[in-house]
mmCIF file of C-alpha atoms in Angstrom:
data_model
loop_
_atom_site.group_PDB
_atom_site.id
_atom_site.type_symbol
_atom_site.label_atom_id
_atom_site.label_comp_id
_atom_site.label_asym_id
_atom_site.label_seq_id
_atom_site.Cartn_x
_atom_site.Cartn_y
_atom_site.Cartn_z
ATOM 1 C CA LEU Y 150 205.027 163.980 131.561
ATOM 2 C CA PHE Y 151 203.844 167.505 132.288
ATOM 3 C CA ASN Y 152 205.691 170.074 130.213
ATOM 4 C CA VAL Y 153 206.219 173.445 131.914
ATOM 5 C CA GLY Y 154 207.718 176.216 129.791
ATOM 6 C CA TYR Y 155 209.446 179.523 130.139
ATOM 7 C CA ALA Y 156 210.371 181.751 127.187
ATOM 8 C CA GLY Y 157 212.155 185.046 127.392
ATOM 9 C CA ARG Y 158 215.231 186.706 128.568
ATOM 10 C CA LEU Y 159 217.398 184.954 131.175
ATOM 11 C CA HIS Y 160 217.684 187.842 133.576
ATOM 12 C CA PRO Y 161 217.397 188.010 137.358
ATOM 13 C CA LEU Y 162 214.159 190.050 137.308
ATOM 14 C CA LYS Y 163 212.439 187.419 135.238
ATOM 15 C CA GLY Y 164 212.221 185.157 138.324
ATOM 16 C CA ILE Y 165 213.345 181.951 136.712
ATOM 17 C CA ASP Y 166 215.188 180.978 139.894
ATOM 18 C CA VAL Y 167 211.748 180.922 141.618
ATOM 19 C CA LEU Y 168 210.462 178.654 138.944
ATOM 20 C CA PHE Y 169 213.409 176.306 139.449
ATOM 21 C CA ASP Y 170 212.733 176.295 143.210
ATOM 22 C CA ALA Y 171 209.121 175.417 142.497
ATOM 23 C CA MET Y 172 210.055 172.625 140.115
ATOM 24 C CA ALA Y 173 212.482 171.141 142.739
ATOM 25 C CA GLY Y 174 209.485 170.389 144.910
ATOM 26 C CA LEU Y 175 207.350 168.788 142.168
ATOM 27 C CA PRO Y 176 207.118 165.128 141.106
ATOM 28 C CA ALA Y 177 209.648 163.799 138.550
ATOM 29 C CA ASP Y 178 207.067 163.850 135.787
ATOM 30 C CA PHE Y 179 207.191 167.669 135.692
ATOM 31 C CA ARG Y 180 209.611 168.779 132.935
ATOM 32 C CA LEU Y 181 210.742 172.319 132.275
ATOM 33 C CA THR Y 182 211.833 173.896 128.950
ATOM 34 C CA VAL Y 183 213.677 177.097 129.183
ATOM 35 C CA VAL Y 184 213.784 179.008 125.921
ATOM 36 C CA GLY Y 185 216.013 182.068 125.932
ATOM 37 C CA ALA Y 186 219.424 183.577 126.595
ATOM 38 C CA GLY Y 187 220.805 186.360 128.728
ATOM 39 C CA PRO Y 188 223.178 187.404 131.528
ATOM 40 C CA GLU Y 189 221.657 184.982 134.150
ATOM 41 C CA GLU Y 190 222.184 181.800 132.102
ATOM 42 C CA GLY Y 191 225.301 180.662 133.887
ATOM 43 C CA ALA Y 192 223.899 181.234 137.332
ATOM 44 C CA LEU Y 193 220.657 179.515 136.374
ATOM 45 C CA ARG Y 194 222.463 176.486 135.036
ATOM 46 C CA LYS Y 195 224.401 176.197 138.271
ATOM 47 C CA ARG Y 196 221.165 176.461 140.246
ATOM 48 C CA CYS Y 197 219.483 173.859 138.078
ATOM 49 C CA THR Y 198 222.382 171.510 138.916
ATOM 50 C CA SER Y 199 222.383 172.251 142.644
ATOM 51 C CA LEU Y 200 218.708 171.553 142.872
ATOM 52 C CA GLY Y 201 219.115 168.195 141.021
ATOM 53 C CA LEU Y 202 217.068 169.313 138.089
ATOM 54 C CA ASP Y 203 219.532 168.666 135.216
ATOM 55 C CA ASP Y 204 217.630 165.711 133.889
ATOM 56 C CA ARG Y 205 214.302 167.521 134.029
ATOM 57 C CA VAL Y 206 215.267 170.816 132.381
ATOM 58 C CA GLU Y 207 215.808 171.320 128.648
ATOM 59 C CA TRP Y 208 217.658 174.467 127.614
ATOM 60 C CA ARG Y 209 216.913 176.063 124.209
ATOM 61 C CA GLU Y 210 218.394 178.996 122.437
ATOM 62 C CA PRO Y 211 216.015 181.874 121.592
ATOM 63 C CA VAL Y 212 213.882 181.092 118.564
ATOM 64 C CA LEU Y 213 212.553 183.217 115.799
ATOM 65 C CA ARG Y 214 209.213 184.789 116.412
ATOM 66 C CA SER Y 215 207.775 182.813 113.510
ATOM 67 C CA ARG Y 216 208.765 179.531 115.331
ATOM 68 C CA MET Y 217 207.324 180.475 118.754
ATOM 69 C CA PRO Y 218 203.927 178.836 118.104
ATOM 70 C CA GLU Y 219 205.625 175.575 117.442
ATOM 71 C CA VAL Y 220 207.682 175.797 120.640
ATOM 72 C CA LEU Y 221 204.744 176.940 122.705
ATOM 73 C CA ASN Y 222 202.569 174.056 121.491
ATOM 74 C CA GLU Y 223 204.995 171.674 123.015
ATOM 75 C CA MET Y 224 204.160 173.042 126.509
ATOM 76 C CA ASP Y 225 201.306 172.119 128.844
ATOM 77 C CA VAL Y 226 201.610 175.422 130.597
ATOM 78 C CA LEU Y 227 203.736 178.611 130.214
ATOM 79 C CA VAL Y 228 205.063 180.343 133.314
ATOM 80 C CA LEU Y 229 206.158 183.991 133.553
ATOM 81 C CA PRO Y 230 207.432 184.419 137.143
ATOM 82 C CA SER Y 231 208.827 187.981 136.857
ATOM 83 C CA ARG Y 232 209.528 190.017 139.898
ATOM 84 C CA THR Y 233 209.501 193.785 140.368
ATOM 85 C CA GLY Y 234 213.020 195.432 140.769
ATOM 86 C CA GLN Y 235 213.839 198.966 141.975
ATOM 87 C CA TYR Y 236 213.677 200.419 138.502
ATOM 88 C CA TRP Y 237 211.712 197.766 136.530
ATOM 89 C CA LYS Y 238 208.478 195.754 136.583
ATOM 90 C CA GLU Y 239 206.989 193.614 133.878
ATOM 91 C CA GLN Y 240 205.476 195.945 131.324
ATOM 92 C CA PHE Y 241 203.328 193.485 129.268
ATOM 93 C CA GLY Y 242 204.585 189.959 128.898
ATOM 94 C CA ARG Y 243 203.882 189.393 125.243
ATOM 95 C CA VAL Y 244 204.729 185.718 125.603
ATOM 96 C CA LEU Y 245 201.597 185.378 127.740
ATOM 97 C CA VAL Y 246 199.456 186.454 124.865
ATOM 98 C CA GLU Y 247 201.338 184.297 122.412
ATOM 99 C CA ALA Y 248 200.824 181.270 124.676
ATOM 100 C CA MET Y 249 197.056 182.028 125.106
ATOM 101 C CA ALA Y 250 196.787 182.313 121.321
ATOM 102 C CA CYS Y 251 198.332 178.874 120.970
ATOM 103 C CA GLY Y 252 195.844 177.333 123.434
ATOM 104 C CA VAL Y 253 198.528 177.063 126.180
ATOM 105 C CA PRO Y 254 197.420 177.962 129.765
ATOM 106 C CA VAL Y 255 199.494 180.538 131.567
ATOM 107 C CA ILE Y 256 200.638 181.209 135.082
ATOM 108 C CA GLY Y 257 202.250 184.594 135.832
ATOM 109 C CA SER Y 258 203.444 186.509 138.870
ATOM 110 C CA SER Y 259 201.788 189.594 140.186
ATOM 111 C CA SER Y 260 204.580 191.839 138.763
ATOM 112 C CA GLY Y 261 203.518 194.876 136.761
ATOM 113 C CA ALA Y 262 201.072 194.335 133.994
ATOM 114 C CA ILE Y 263 201.033 190.516 134.136
ATOM 115 C CA PRO Y 264 197.750 190.302 136.065
ATOM 116 C CA ALA Y 265 196.021 192.671 133.641
ATOM 117 C CA VAL Y 266 197.276 190.724 130.633
ATOM 118 C CA ILE Y 267 196.203 187.417 132.048
ATOM 119 C CA GLY Y 268 192.832 188.607 133.507
ATOM 120 C CA GLU Y 269 190.622 185.519 134.237
ATOM 121 C CA ALA Y 270 192.362 183.459 131.574
ATOM 122 C CA GLY Y 271 195.191 182.119 133.658
ATOM 123 C CA LEU Y 272 196.515 181.841 137.210
ATOM 124 C CA VAL Y 273 198.368 184.697 138.981
ATOM 125 C CA VAL Y 274 200.773 183.954 141.846
ATOM 126 C CA PRO Y 275 202.343 186.638 144.112
ATOM 127 C CA GLU Y 276 205.847 187.559 143.050
ATOM 128 C CA GLY Y 277 208.527 185.220 144.486
ATOM 129 C CA ASP Y 278 205.960 182.775 145.973
ATOM 130 C CA ILE Y 279 207.679 179.407 145.356
ATOM 131 C CA GLN Y 280 204.928 177.391 147.008
ATOM 132 C CA GLY Y 281 202.331 179.402 145.139
ATOM 133 C CA PHE Y 282 203.900 178.517 141.769
ATOM 134 C CA ARG Y 283 204.243 174.896 142.863
ATOM 135 C CA ASP Y 284 200.581 174.782 143.914
ATOM 136 C CA ALA Y 285 199.435 176.396 140.576
ATOM 137 C CA LEU Y 286 201.443 173.947 138.569
ATOM 138 C CA LEU Y 287 200.044 170.969 140.491
ATOM 139 C CA LYS Y 288 196.503 172.315 140.195
ATOM 140 C CA LEU Y 289 196.836 172.482 136.452
ATOM 141 C CA ARG Y 290 198.449 169.034 136.318
ATOM 142 C CA ILE Y 291 195.681 167.249 138.284
ATOM 143 C CA ASP Y 292 192.660 169.223 136.903
ATOM 144 C CA PRO Y 293 192.304 168.770 133.189
ATOM 145 C CA GLY Y 294 188.974 170.563 133.408
ATOM 146 C CA LEU Y 295 190.585 173.699 134.773
ATOM 147 C CA ARG Y 296 193.288 173.428 132.104
ATOM 148 C CA GLN Y 297 190.615 173.279 129.419
ATOM 149 C CA GLN Y 298 188.730 176.146 130.925
ATOM 150 C CA LEU Y 299 191.880 178.274 130.885
ATOM 151 C CA ILE Y 300 192.566 177.360 127.291
ATOM 152 C CA VAL Y 301 189.147 178.503 126.195
ATOM 153 C CA LYS Y 302 189.353 181.676 128.287
ATOM 154 C CA GLY Y 303 192.816 182.417 126.933
ATOM 155 C CA LEU Y 304 191.748 182.029 123.371
ATOM 156 C CA SER Y 305 188.738 184.214 123.983
ATOM 157 C CA ARG Y 306 190.846 186.884 125.707
ATOM 158 C CA VAL Y 307 193.261 187.042 122.846
ATOM 159 C CA LEU Y 308 190.434 187.517 120.265
ATOM 160 C CA GLU Y 309 188.621 190.077 122.401
ATOM 161 C CA GLU Y 310 191.606 192.049 123.690
ATOM 162 C CA TYR Y 311 194.740 191.521 121.642
ATOM 163 C CA ALA Y 312 193.782 190.559 118.078
ATOM 164 C CA ILE Y 313 195.199 193.066 115.528
ATOM 165 C CA PRO Y 314 191.808 194.390 114.471
ATOM 166 C CA VAL Y 315 190.847 195.067 118.089
ATOM 167 C CA VAL Y 316 194.060 196.839 118.844
ATOM 168 C CA ALA Y 317 193.872 198.780 115.523
ATOM 169 C CA GLU Y 318 190.443 199.960 116.365
ATOM 170 C CA ARG Y 319 191.626 201.166 119.781
ATOM 171 C CA TYR Y 320 194.435 203.144 118.062
ATOM 172 C CA ARG Y 321 191.967 204.535 115.605
ATOM 173 C CA ARG Y 322 189.677 205.769 118.473
ATOM 174 C CA LEU Y 323 192.653 207.194 120.350
ATOM 175 C CA ILE Y 324 193.945 209.158 117.324
ATOM 176 C CA ARG Y 325 190.435 210.480 116.522
ATOM 177 C CA SER Y 326 190.048 211.643 120.185
ATOM 178 C CA ILE Y 327 193.348 213.481 119.991
ATOM 179 C CA MET Y 328 192.440 215.197 116.725
#
C-alpha cells in the first residue's frame, strides 16, 4: 500500500476535492488518510462515496500537535492541494514543514507560499491540476530513489530554514535592524 495523507482544515479552499479526484484515477493500492475537521466534511464524505473511494479513505479527527509526528510517520507522502480564493491564499502551510521534519515527502499546490515553503524539497503542482497531482503521486510511488532524495532534501530544508535557532536568529537580526 502507498499511504497518501492530508492534514488540516476541511475547507473548500484547501483543495481536498482535487486530491479525491486524483485518487480516483490511481490504482487501488493508493490509500488516503484525511486528518482534520471543518465545514466541508459532509460534502467531502459524499464526494468520496460518489467516487467509489470509501474503502480507500480513512477519516481521522484532528489530533493534538504533540501527536502529529506519529500521524505523519504513517504516511508515505503528505499532500497540501490548497487553491487560491478571492480573499485567501495559503499563507505558509506549517504541515509541510512538520512532514518534512518527520522525513515524509511533500506535494503541494502552487497556491500562495506553498512553493516557497517546499523549495526543492518536494513537488509542486499547479492549483487544481488533478492529473498533475495524480502524476506526482505515481512518480513518488514508482521511484523510491526520488522519494529518498526528497526526504533528505526536506530534512535539510527544515534544519536550514525552519529550525527554531535559525528562525530566532532571523528575528534577532530583524529587531536589531529596526533598533
